[in-house]
Short mmCIF file of C-alpha atoms in Angstrom, two decimals:
data_model
loop_
_atom_site.label_atom_id
_atom_site.label_comp_id
_atom_site.label_asym_id
_atom_site.label_seq_id
_atom_site.Cartn_x
_atom_site.Cartn_y
_atom_site.Cartn_z
CA MET A 17 28.81 -3.59 -6.54
CA PRO A 18 28.38 -1.33 -9.66
CA THR A 19 28.49 2.36 -9.63
CA GLY A 20 25.93 3.87 -7.23
CA LYS A 21 23.46 6.57 -7.84
CA VAL A 22 22.12 9.31 -5.71
CA LEU A 23 19.01 8.07 -3.84
CA GLN A 24 15.83 10.35 -4.29
CA PRO A 25 13.14 10.72 -1.68
CA VAL A 26 9.72 9.16 -2.34
CA LEU A 27 7.62 12.19 -2.00
CA LYS A 28 4.30 10.45 -1.74
CA MET A 29 5.52 8.51 1.40
CA LYS A 30 6.85 11.65 2.90
CA VAL A 31 3.56 13.47 2.32
CA ASP A 32 1.63 10.56 3.89
CA GLU A 33 4.01 10.66 6.75
CA LEU A 34 3.45 14.38 7.29
CA PHE A 35 -0.29 13.92 6.78
CA LEU A 36 -0.43 11.28 9.65
CA CYS A 37 1.63 13.62 11.81
CA TRP A 38 -0.86 16.53 11.21
CA LEU A 39 -3.82 14.09 11.76
CA SER A 40 -2.43 13.09 15.17
CA GLU A 41 -2.07 16.64 16.52
CA THR A 42 -4.54 17.47 19.31
CA ASN A 43 -5.65 20.71 17.75
CA THR A 44 -6.37 19.04 14.44
CA GLN A 45 -8.71 16.41 16.05
CA VAL A 46 -10.50 19.08 17.98
CA MET A 47 -11.02 21.10 14.83
CA LEU A 48 -12.25 17.91 12.83
CA LYS A 49 -14.54 16.96 15.63
CA ASP A 50 -15.94 20.50 15.81
CA CYS A 51 -16.41 20.50 11.86
CA LEU A 52 -18.09 17.05 12.13
CA LYS A 53 -20.54 18.42 14.73
CA ARG A 54 -21.34 21.39 12.55
CA ILE A 55 -22.05 19.05 9.51
CA LYS A 56 -24.34 17.01 11.67
CA ASN A 57 -26.16 20.01 12.73
CA THR A 58 -26.51 21.12 9.06
CA GLU A 59 -24.49 24.36 9.71
CA ARG A 60 -22.40 26.02 6.95
CA ILE A 61 -18.80 25.43 7.11
CA GLU A 62 -16.31 28.10 5.56
CA ILE A 63 -13.16 26.57 4.16
CA GLY A 64 -10.18 27.71 6.18
CA SER A 65 -12.47 29.34 8.88
CA GLY A 66 -11.98 26.61 11.45
CA ASP A 67 -13.99 27.57 14.40
CA ALA A 68 -13.86 31.30 13.61
CA GLY A 69 -17.75 31.54 13.00
CA GLU A 70 -18.97 35.14 13.30
CA ASN A 71 -15.32 36.41 13.78
CA GLU A 72 -14.62 35.88 10.04
CA PRO A 73 -14.61 39.75 9.44
CA PHE A 74 -12.19 40.19 12.31
CA LEU A 75 -9.88 37.49 10.92
CA THR A 76 -10.07 39.11 7.47
CA THR A 77 -9.14 42.58 8.84
CA LYS A 78 -6.32 41.03 10.91
CA ILE A 79 -4.87 39.15 7.87
CA ALA A 80 -5.08 42.24 5.67
CA ASN A 81 -3.35 44.19 8.41
CA SER A 82 -0.65 41.52 8.60
CA LYS A 83 -0.17 41.61 4.91
CA GLN A 84 0.26 45.37 5.08
CA ASN A 85 2.81 45.09 7.81
CA ILE A 86 4.73 42.58 5.87
CA LEU A 87 4.82 44.87 2.76
CA ASP A 88 5.92 47.81 5.09
CA ASN A 89 8.68 45.76 6.44
CA LEU A 90 9.85 44.83 2.98
CA MET A 91 9.77 48.45 1.78
CA ALA A 92 11.61 49.77 4.80
CA PRO A 93 15.10 49.07 3.57
CA LEU A 94 14.40 50.59 0.32
CA VAL A 95 13.39 53.94 2.00
CA THR A 96 16.41 54.12 4.04
CA SER A 97 18.97 52.84 1.55
CA SER A 98 17.86 54.88 -1.53
CA SER A 99 18.25 58.58 -2.17
CA PRO A 100 15.18 60.76 -1.20
CA SER A 101 14.26 61.29 -4.79
CA HIS A 102 14.14 57.57 -5.57
CA ALA A 103 12.11 56.80 -2.33
CA SER A 104 9.64 59.49 -3.11
CA THR A 105 8.84 58.19 -6.68
CA ALA A 106 9.41 54.39 -6.46
CA LEU A 107 7.21 53.80 -3.35
CA PRO A 108 4.05 55.36 -4.67
CA LEU A 109 4.41 53.52 -7.96
CA GLY A 110 4.35 50.27 -6.24
CA THR A 111 1.12 50.86 -4.26
CA SER A 112 -1.14 53.39 -6.24
CA THR A 113 -0.89 52.44 -9.84
CA SER A 114 -2.22 49.04 -9.45
CA SER A 115 -4.22 47.07 -6.91
CA ARG A 116 -2.04 44.08 -7.38
CA SER A 117 0.89 45.69 -5.47
CA GLY A 118 2.80 42.59 -4.68
CA PRO A 119 4.80 42.05 -7.96
CA HIS A 120 5.51 45.75 -8.24
CA VAL A 121 6.89 45.99 -4.82
CA ARG A 122 9.06 42.93 -5.46
CA GLY A 123 10.30 44.39 -8.85
CA THR A 124 11.20 47.70 -7.31
CA ARG A 125 12.97 46.07 -4.58
CA ARG A 126 15.12 43.92 -6.88
CA SER A 127 16.19 46.87 -9.06
CA THR A 128 16.84 49.28 -6.14
CA GLY A 129 18.75 46.56 -4.34
CA THR A 130 20.84 45.81 -7.47
CA ARG A 131 21.99 49.44 -7.71
CA VAL A 132 22.93 49.55 -4.06
CA VAL A 133 24.98 46.32 -4.31
CA GLN A 134 26.80 47.50 -7.35
CA THR A 135 28.07 50.64 -5.40
CA LYS A 136 29.31 48.61 -2.53
CA LYS A 137 32.39 46.86 -3.81
CA GLU A 138 34.69 44.59 -1.89
CA GLU A 139 38.43 45.86 -1.68
CA PRO A 140 40.84 43.25 -2.99
CA LEU A 141 43.09 41.68 -0.29
CA PRO A 142 46.73 42.63 -0.52
CA SER A 143 48.77 40.15 -2.34
CA ALA A 144 51.25 39.79 0.45
CA VAL A 145 48.42 38.07 2.66
CA SER A 146 47.57 35.43 -0.11
CA GLN A 147 51.21 34.70 -0.71
CA SER A 148 51.80 33.96 3.09
CA ILE A 149 49.22 31.14 3.11
CA PRO A 150 51.05 27.85 2.50
CA THR A 151 49.74 25.12 0.30
CA PHE A 152 47.49 22.77 2.30
CA TYR A 153 45.89 20.63 -0.30
CA PHE A 154 47.95 17.74 -1.78
CA PRO A 155 45.55 15.52 -3.89
CA ARG A 156 48.56 13.38 -5.05
CA GLY A 157 50.22 13.31 -1.59
CA CYS A 158 52.20 15.77 0.40
CA PRO A 159 55.75 16.17 -1.00
CA LYS A 160 58.24 14.81 1.59
CA GLU A 161 61.99 15.30 1.49
CA LYS A 162 63.33 15.69 -2.03
CA VAL A 163 63.67 12.29 -3.68
CA ASN A 164 66.68 11.55 -5.71
CA ILE A 165 65.04 10.45 -8.75
CA ASP A 166 68.36 10.01 -10.69
CA ALA A 167 69.57 7.43 -8.13
CA VAL A 168 66.35 5.48 -8.38
CA ILE A 169 66.43 5.43 -12.16
CA THR A 170 70.04 4.34 -12.01
CA LYS A 171 69.01 1.43 -9.79
CA ILE A 172 66.23 0.47 -12.20
CA GLU A 173 68.59 0.56 -15.17
CA LYS A 174 70.93 -1.94 -13.34
CA THR A 175 68.02 -4.20 -12.80
CA PHE A 176 66.85 -4.16 -16.44
CA SER A 177 70.43 -4.92 -17.60
CA GLN A 178 69.98 -8.30 -16.20
CA PHE A 179 67.24 -9.16 -18.57
CA PRO A 180 67.59 -10.06 -22.22
CA ASN A 181 67.59 -7.02 -24.61
CA GLU A 182 66.83 -5.04 -21.30
CA ARG A 183 63.15 -6.06 -21.53
CA ALA A 184 61.27 -7.26 -18.51
CA THR A 185 58.33 -9.79 -18.64
CA LEU A 186 55.72 -10.08 -15.98
CA GLU A 187 57.70 -12.69 -14.22
CA ASP A 188 60.74 -10.44 -13.89
CA MET A 189 58.65 -7.44 -12.60
CA GLY A 190 59.18 -8.57 -9.00
CA LYS A 191 62.81 -7.47 -9.13
CA VAL A 192 61.78 -4.19 -10.82
CA ALA A 193 59.23 -3.54 -8.02
CA LYS A 194 61.91 -3.98 -5.57
CA ALA A 195 64.31 -1.59 -7.39
CA CYS A 196 61.50 0.94 -7.43
CA GLY A 197 61.14 0.60 -3.61
CA CYS A 198 57.64 -0.93 -3.91
CA PRO A 199 56.18 -4.10 -2.37
CA LEU A 200 56.47 -7.18 -4.44
CA TYR A 201 52.88 -7.45 -5.43
CA TRP A 202 53.06 -3.98 -7.12
CA LYS A 203 54.81 -5.96 -10.01
CA GLY A 204 51.43 -6.41 -11.71
CA PRO A 205 50.36 -2.83 -11.72
CA LEU A 206 53.89 -1.58 -12.69
CA PHE A 207 53.89 -4.05 -15.68
CA TYR A 208 50.50 -3.08 -16.94
CA GLY A 209 51.04 0.73 -16.11
CA ALA A 210 54.04 0.75 -18.48
CA GLY A 211 51.99 -0.91 -21.27
CA GLY A 212 53.29 -4.50 -20.93
CA GLU A 213 49.83 -6.18 -21.74
CA ARG A 214 50.22 -5.09 -25.38
CA THR A 215 53.52 -6.55 -26.22
CA GLY A 216 54.20 -9.10 -23.32
CA TYR A 217 57.20 -7.17 -22.04
CA VAL A 218 58.33 -3.79 -20.99
CA SER A 219 61.42 -2.03 -22.24
CA VAL A 220 63.72 -0.05 -19.90
CA HIS A 221 63.25 3.14 -21.66
CA LYS A 222 59.51 2.89 -21.56
CA PHE A 223 59.47 1.96 -17.95
CA ILE A 224 61.83 4.65 -16.91
CA ALA A 225 59.74 7.38 -18.70
CA MET A 226 56.69 6.07 -16.84
CA TRP A 227 58.30 5.83 -13.46
CA ARG A 228 60.05 9.26 -13.68
CA LYS A 229 56.68 10.85 -14.38
CA ILE A 230 55.02 9.10 -11.43
CA LEU A 231 57.92 10.15 -9.10
CA GLN A 232 57.64 13.70 -10.23
CA ASN A 233 53.78 13.92 -9.76
CA CYS A 234 52.80 11.39 -7.17
CA HIS A 235 54.21 11.74 -3.61
CA ASP A 236 52.78 8.78 -1.74
CA ASP A 237 51.89 5.26 -2.32
CA ALA A 238 48.09 5.80 -2.78
CA ALA A 239 48.71 8.24 -5.60
CA LYS A 240 51.26 6.04 -7.13
CA PHE A 241 49.05 2.88 -6.93
CA ILE A 242 46.02 4.77 -8.41
CA HIS A 243 48.06 6.21 -11.23
CA LEU A 244 49.37 2.70 -12.22
CA LEU A 245 45.94 1.11 -12.45
CA MET A 246 43.58 3.89 -13.51
CA ASN A 247 42.24 4.55 -17.16
CA PRO A 248 43.81 7.43 -18.97
CA GLY A 249 42.05 10.78 -18.01
CA CYS A 250 40.75 9.39 -14.71
CA ASN A 251 41.84 10.09 -11.23
CA TYR A 252 39.95 7.22 -9.57
CA LEU A 253 39.85 3.39 -9.79
CA VAL A 254 36.71 1.44 -10.85
CA GLN A 255 36.17 -2.32 -10.23
CA GLU A 256 37.53 -3.46 -13.57
CA ASP A 257 40.87 -1.70 -12.90
CA PHE A 258 41.67 -4.29 -10.09
CA ILE A 259 41.18 -7.30 -12.36
CA PRO A 260 44.85 -7.64 -13.81
CA PHE A 261 46.41 -6.82 -10.42
CA LEU A 262 44.33 -9.70 -8.72
CA GLN A 263 44.80 -12.14 -11.48
CA ASP A 264 48.49 -11.80 -10.99
CA VAL A 265 48.07 -12.39 -7.19
CA VAL A 266 46.08 -15.65 -8.02
CA ASN A 267 48.69 -16.76 -10.44
CA THR A 268 51.76 -16.22 -8.28
CA HIS A 269 50.87 -16.08 -4.59
CA PRO A 270 51.93 -19.51 -2.79
CA GLY A 271 48.73 -19.59 -0.84
CA LEU A 272 46.68 -19.82 -3.89
CA SER A 273 48.77 -22.30 -5.78
CA PHE A 274 45.95 -24.81 -5.55
CA LEU A 275 43.74 -22.58 -7.74
CA LYS A 276 45.99 -23.17 -10.72
CA GLU A 277 44.15 -26.35 -11.65
CA ALA A 278 40.69 -24.71 -10.97
CA SER A 279 40.75 -21.78 -13.39
CA GLU A 280 36.90 -21.63 -13.31
CA PHE A 281 37.01 -20.20 -9.91
CA HIS A 282 39.69 -17.62 -10.58
CA SER A 283 36.85 -15.02 -11.68
CA ARG A 284 34.72 -15.85 -8.71
CA TYR A 285 37.65 -15.36 -6.29
CA ILE A 286 38.71 -12.02 -8.01
CA THR A 287 35.03 -10.94 -7.87
CA THR A 288 34.73 -11.60 -4.19
CA VAL A 289 37.94 -9.73 -3.46
CA ILE A 290 36.99 -6.77 -5.58
CA GLN A 291 33.52 -6.39 -3.84
CA ARG A 292 35.40 -6.50 -0.39
CA ILE A 293 37.76 -3.84 -1.36
CA PHE A 294 34.95 -1.60 -2.53
CA TYR A 295 32.82 -2.59 0.64
CA THR A 296 35.61 -1.32 2.94
CA VAL A 297 37.49 1.33 0.91
CA ASN A 298 34.93 3.18 -1.14
CA ARG A 299 33.13 4.99 1.76
CA SER A 300 31.32 7.26 -0.64
CA TRP A 301 29.40 4.53 -2.35
CA SER A 302 30.27 6.05 -5.58
CA GLY A 303 31.73 3.08 -7.21
CA ARG A 304 34.96 4.96 -7.71
CA ILE A 305 37.89 4.67 -5.26
CA THR A 306 39.62 8.02 -4.95
CA CYS A 307 43.16 8.63 -3.81
CA THR A 308 41.88 9.94 -0.49
CA GLU A 309 39.82 6.94 0.20
CA LEU A 310 42.65 4.65 -0.69
CA ARG A 311 44.93 6.58 1.56
CA LYS A 312 42.58 6.40 4.50
CA SER A 313 42.19 2.50 4.19
CA SER A 314 44.43 -0.23 5.00
CA PHE A 315 44.42 -1.83 1.60
CA LEU A 316 48.01 -0.99 0.49
CA GLN A 317 49.24 -2.29 3.82
CA ASN A 318 47.50 -5.53 3.09
CA VAL A 319 49.00 -5.66 -0.36
CA ALA A 320 52.46 -5.38 1.27
CA LEU A 321 51.59 -8.20 3.61
CA LEU A 322 51.05 -10.44 0.62
CA GLU A 323 54.66 -10.83 0.23
CA GLU A 324 55.29 -11.62 3.93
CA GLU A 325 52.40 -13.99 4.62
CA ALA A 326 52.36 -17.24 2.89
CA ASP A 327 49.11 -18.27 4.30
CA ILE A 328 46.70 -15.96 2.45
CA ASN A 329 43.92 -16.97 4.91
CA GLN A 330 45.65 -14.84 7.56
CA LEU A 331 44.82 -11.61 5.51
CA THR A 332 41.11 -11.67 6.52
CA GLU A 333 40.29 -8.16 5.58
CA TYR A 334 40.35 -8.75 1.73
CA PHE A 335 42.33 -11.84 0.26
CA SER A 336 41.23 -14.66 2.51
CA TYR A 337 40.40 -17.70 0.54
CA GLU A 338 38.36 -19.15 3.32
CA HIS A 339 36.25 -16.20 3.38
CA PHE A 340 35.58 -16.51 -0.34
CA TYR A 341 34.87 -20.30 0.19
CA VAL A 342 32.19 -19.41 2.67
CA ILE A 343 30.56 -16.64 0.71
CA TYR A 344 30.52 -18.54 -2.64
CA CYS A 345 29.12 -21.85 -0.98
CA LYS A 346 26.26 -19.70 0.74
CA PHE A 347 25.43 -18.22 -2.63
CA TRP A 348 25.55 -21.55 -4.44
CA GLU A 349 23.05 -23.04 -2.06
CA LEU A 350 20.52 -20.22 -2.98
CA ASP A 351 21.32 -20.12 -6.63
CA THR A 352 19.38 -23.25 -7.55
CA ASP A 353 19.81 -22.80 -11.38
CA HIS A 354 23.31 -21.75 -11.10
CA ASP A 355 23.24 -18.75 -13.32
CA LEU A 356 25.01 -16.57 -10.72
CA PHE A 357 21.77 -14.62 -10.21
CA ILE A 358 19.14 -14.99 -7.43
CA ASP A 359 15.71 -13.76 -7.06
CA PRO A 360 13.75 -12.70 -3.98
CA LYS A 361 12.44 -16.07 -3.25
CA ASP A 362 15.98 -17.61 -3.27
CA LEU A 363 17.43 -14.81 -0.94
CA ALA A 364 14.44 -15.38 1.42
CA ARG A 365 15.73 -18.90 1.94
CA HIS A 366 18.96 -17.68 3.49
CA ASN A 367 19.29 -18.84 7.09
CA ASP A 368 16.01 -20.52 7.09
CA HIS A 369 13.80 -17.40 6.25
CA ALA A 370 15.19 -15.53 9.20
CA ILE A 371 15.04 -12.21 7.28
CA SER A 372 11.60 -10.59 6.90
CA SER A 373 10.06 -10.46 3.45
CA ARG A 374 9.64 -6.63 3.76
CA MET A 375 13.48 -6.32 4.18
CA ILE A 376 13.98 -8.71 1.24
CA GLU A 377 11.86 -6.52 -0.79
CA ARG A 378 13.70 -3.44 0.10
CA ILE A 379 17.15 -5.05 -0.90
CA PHE A 380 15.69 -5.73 -4.35
CA SER A 381 14.30 -2.18 -4.57
CA GLY A 382 17.63 -0.63 -5.68
CA ALA A 383 18.43 1.04 -2.44
CA VAL A 384 21.78 -0.99 -2.09
CA THR A 385 21.99 -2.62 -5.41
CA ARG A 386 22.77 -1.06 -8.86
CA GLY A 387 22.71 -3.88 -11.43
CA ARG A 388 20.31 -3.71 -14.40
CA LYS A 389 19.11 -7.29 -13.57
CA VAL A 390 17.60 -5.92 -10.37
CA GLN A 391 15.50 -3.18 -12.21
CA LYS A 392 14.55 -5.38 -15.05
CA GLU A 393 14.26 -8.95 -14.00
CA GLY A 394 14.20 -8.43 -10.09
CA LYS A 395 17.55 -10.37 -9.58
CA ILE A 396 20.72 -9.63 -7.82
CA SER A 397 24.22 -10.88 -8.86
CA TYR A 398 26.89 -12.61 -6.93
CA ALA A 399 28.63 -9.32 -6.39
CA ASP A 400 25.58 -7.92 -4.77
CA PHE A 401 25.31 -11.04 -2.56
CA VAL A 402 28.94 -10.50 -1.22
CA TRP A 403 27.71 -7.09 0.25
CA PHE A 404 24.59 -8.64 1.64
CA LEU A 405 26.20 -11.57 3.59
CA ILE A 406 28.91 -9.32 4.97
CA SER A 407 26.35 -6.69 6.02
CA GLU A 408 23.93 -9.33 7.55
CA GLU A 409 26.74 -11.12 9.54
CA ASP A 410 28.43 -7.93 10.88
CA LYS A 411 26.10 -5.04 11.50
CA LYS A 412 28.75 -3.12 13.41
CA THR A 413 30.99 -1.80 10.61
CA PRO A 414 30.22 1.67 9.05
CA THR A 415 29.36 0.23 5.55
CA SER A 416 26.96 -2.30 7.12
CA ILE A 417 25.22 0.18 9.03
CA GLU A 418 24.92 2.47 5.90
CA TYR A 419 23.63 -0.67 4.05
CA TRP A 420 20.70 -1.48 6.36
CA PHE A 421 19.96 2.25 7.01
CA ARG A 422 19.35 2.72 3.27
CA CYS A 423 16.99 -0.41 3.39
CA MET A 424 14.79 0.88 6.26
CA ASP A 425 14.66 4.55 5.16
CA LEU A 426 11.60 3.84 2.89
CA ASP A 427 10.91 7.47 1.85
CA GLY A 428 14.75 8.31 1.30
CA ASP A 429 14.59 11.39 3.61
CA GLY A 430 17.84 10.56 5.60
CA ALA A 431 15.93 9.66 8.74
CA LEU A 432 14.08 6.63 10.18
CA SER A 433 10.71 7.71 11.52
CA MET A 434 8.50 5.81 13.88
CA TYR A 435 6.31 4.92 10.99
CA GLU A 436 9.01 3.18 9.08
CA LEU A 437 10.14 1.35 12.29
CA GLU A 438 6.49 0.12 12.74
CA TYR A 439 6.28 -0.96 9.21
CA PHE A 440 9.08 -3.56 9.68
CA TYR A 441 8.27 -4.45 13.17
CA GLU A 442 4.76 -5.46 12.12
CA GLU A 443 6.20 -8.52 10.35
CA GLN A 444 8.37 -9.39 13.26
CA CYS A 445 5.19 -9.53 15.41
CA GLN A 446 3.55 -11.98 12.88
CA LYS A 447 6.48 -14.34 12.92
CA LEU A 448 6.52 -14.32 16.81
CA ASP A 449 2.70 -15.09 16.70
CA ASN A 450 3.34 -17.97 14.37
CA MET A 451 5.99 -19.36 16.81
CA ALA A 452 3.50 -18.91 19.67
CA ILE A 453 5.63 -16.21 21.23
CA GLU A 454 3.86 -13.02 22.59
CA PRO A 455 5.47 -10.08 20.81
CA LEU A 456 6.37 -6.98 22.64
CA PRO A 457 3.89 -4.12 21.86
CA PHE A 458 5.37 -1.69 19.38
CA GLU A 459 5.16 1.16 21.78
CA ASP A 460 7.42 -0.67 24.38
CA CYS A 461 9.81 -1.81 21.75
CA LEU A 462 10.17 1.75 20.41
CA CYS A 463 10.91 2.96 23.86
CA GLN A 464 13.61 0.37 24.26
CA MET A 465 15.19 1.19 20.88
CA LEU A 466 15.09 4.96 21.58
CA ASP A 467 16.86 4.29 24.84
CA LEU A 468 19.38 2.05 22.93
CA VAL A 469 20.10 4.61 20.21
CA LYS A 470 19.62 7.93 22.24
CA PRO A 471 18.82 9.97 19.03
CA GLN A 472 19.87 13.68 18.89
CA CYS A 473 16.46 14.70 17.46
CA GLU A 474 13.25 13.56 18.99
CA GLY A 475 11.06 11.37 16.70
CA LYS A 476 13.54 10.27 14.16
CA ILE A 477 16.76 8.26 14.03
CA THR A 478 19.55 9.36 11.81
CA LEU A 479 22.52 7.50 10.30
CA HIS A 480 24.82 9.55 12.61
CA ASP A 481 22.77 8.22 15.70
CA LEU A 482 23.20 4.63 14.69
CA LYS A 483 26.92 4.93 13.94
CA LYS A 484 27.41 6.57 17.36
CA CYS A 485 25.50 3.80 18.93
CA LYS A 486 27.64 0.62 19.68
CA LEU A 487 24.51 -1.60 19.55
CA ALA A 488 23.46 -1.00 16.00
CA ASN A 489 23.35 -4.75 15.37
CA VAL A 490 20.71 -5.13 18.11
CA PHE A 491 18.72 -2.31 16.71
CA PHE A 492 18.55 -3.70 13.10
CA ASP A 493 18.00 -7.39 14.17
CA THR A 494 15.07 -6.22 16.19
CA PHE A 495 13.24 -5.09 13.00
CA PHE A 496 14.05 -7.67 10.18
CA ASN A 497 16.07 -10.69 11.58
CA ILE A 498 13.79 -12.86 13.82
CA GLU A 499 16.49 -15.41 14.78
CA LYS A 500 19.12 -12.89 15.91
CA TYR A 501 16.38 -10.86 17.52
CA LEU A 502 15.52 -13.84 19.79
CA ASP A 503 19.16 -14.46 20.56
CA HIS A 504 19.53 -10.96 21.74
CA GLU A 505 16.39 -11.25 23.83
CA GLN A 506 17.70 -14.29 25.62
CA LYS A 507 20.99 -12.42 26.51
CA ASP A 508 20.91 -10.32 29.60
CA GLN A 509 21.64 -6.57 29.00
CA ILE A 510 25.08 -6.75 30.77
CA SER A 511 26.41 -9.25 28.45
CA VAL A 512 25.18 -7.33 25.35
CA ILE A 513 26.83 -4.27 26.64
CA ARG A 514 30.11 -6.22 27.48
CA ASP A 515 30.18 -7.65 23.87
CA ALA A 516 29.80 -4.01 22.51
CA GLU A 517 32.56 -2.79 24.73
CA SER A 518 34.99 -5.49 23.82
CA GLU A 519 34.91 -4.34 20.11
CA GLY A 520 38.45 -4.23 18.54
CA GLN A 521 39.92 -6.57 21.25
CA GLU A 522 39.00 -9.88 19.31
CA LEU A 523 37.75 -11.06 15.93
CA SER A 524 35.00 -9.12 14.28
CA ASP A 525 31.41 -10.66 13.89
CA TRP A 526 32.25 -11.43 10.21
CA GLU A 527 35.46 -13.17 11.03
CA LYS A 528 33.90 -15.33 13.67
CA TYR A 529 31.00 -16.21 11.27
CA ALA A 530 33.25 -17.01 8.50
CA ALA A 531 35.57 -19.28 10.65
CA GLU A 532 32.73 -21.16 12.03
CA GLU A 533 30.98 -21.73 8.60
CA TYR A 534 34.16 -22.81 7.01
CA ASP A 535 34.80 -25.33 9.70
CA ILE A 536 31.16 -26.76 9.15
CA LEU A 537 31.47 -26.72 5.39
CA VAL A 538 34.88 -28.59 5.59
CA ALA A 539 33.36 -31.17 7.91
CA GLU A 540 30.41 -31.68 5.71
CA GLU A 541 32.61 -32.13 2.62
CA ALA A 542 34.81 -34.63 4.55
CA ALA A 543 31.67 -36.67 5.69
CA GLY A 544 30.45 -36.72 2.12
CA ASP A 545 33.79 -38.06 0.78
CA GLN A 546 33.70 -40.75 3.61
CA TRP A 547 30.22 -41.69 2.48
CA ASN A 548 31.21 -41.87 -1.19
CA ASP A 549 34.24 -43.99 -0.30
CA GLY A 550 32.01 -46.41 1.61
CA VAL A 551 29.64 -46.62 -1.23
CA ARG A 552 32.65 -47.51 -3.64
CA TRP A 553 33.95 -50.14 -1.15
CA GLU A 554 30.48 -51.87 -0.98
CA ARG A 555 30.11 -51.85 -4.75
CA ASN A 556 33.64 -53.46 -5.08
#
């Protein structure tokens, strides 16, 4: 997914929501009925008077007195904090020289307050206190025991001595990676980090200079990995930075050897893996993976497992080819013109139109997509579809909860109001009516969802509420996925709670879905091959 942007609240929708809240107040309705009654009786209505009537002079006097009390309260600190001479001259100037006393009072308060603040200076803290505070922020990793850099360099020099002219090609970098104490598949980043893409090889002197600098400045694997792949002047990774590393994985991993003859799928597989990396690691949705985000994720552990695991399908978090196959086949079914872009009508066909049209509209609104095609032509790319499918099939992960929350938060105020929930539930009711199923009234559905989520603040559901709730998938499916909503309704409450509590003890919802769909796709392909073989036999 391309670099994200900060969502801006839709002010008109928020104003409409506040107006409806005000209109539903009992006092508001009583006031409006009273005004309507007076209009019918041809009585004069004073704007802002409400039901004051003949009490208007009293209200005017009360407001004036309140205003004077406010002014007195504002001026009180000036009288007490200033010298007597300043108080006796400044206060009358603000009240008697002009009838518009407000601005003069505020101006006097600013100037006097400024003088008071200037006379009250903070004493500097003793230097001994600041020196006693140990360093606690290490953006490039916390330095551990002192590394013997010279010993590491000696080992690297010995490894380079095995190569012709002490120059290592990309094929040789596996030995160099081991000499550096890195996992095998760091060989690509090490090669490109030392400038090997320009000449096709890396000299021993250039590599040692690069690695010595990294050892001196980067103190953990996350900092080293980012330093190797990042562009000069950056301290983060963008999507394009992963392409050389992943291309090397495609070219050399034994579990992907069959892709050597299908080079047209290299870019599709790499795109899928990159999107899965950012989906899981880039928790800030910024499109930039920082050292902190990489350190908190399991990505580098999975990179290390590439060396140990010959079956790449066992690495289900990022690199699984089976998962890529499922995602790409699902996209290919929707992308009828095969231009690697789909429009709302294409996406609506996913899973037999299970997702509501209002949610499809929100997906294309830019709330969770950032491509220019979305804004100009109303289309999303294959990269965006990866995010959609994983979020749709596993609504329990933090990223998927954020994904659907962004879609349902129509006005962008950071909370789901009852009006927004009703907006999405209306279409669900229409679909149920078309299926001859009596829908649950919205008020009853709302009570169920509030009991399910248990929001901290009455009248709105926040992202924190949904992340804390273990049944976020049930909540989301209720409002925009009719098929899964009916599946949840057919289950008893005990089994739903049991499924939520068993989280972490078995495969995730996405892993279950990908495994089932892969078996179906393989069976369909085998059946198609048998049919084609039968046709050829009959022709012969």
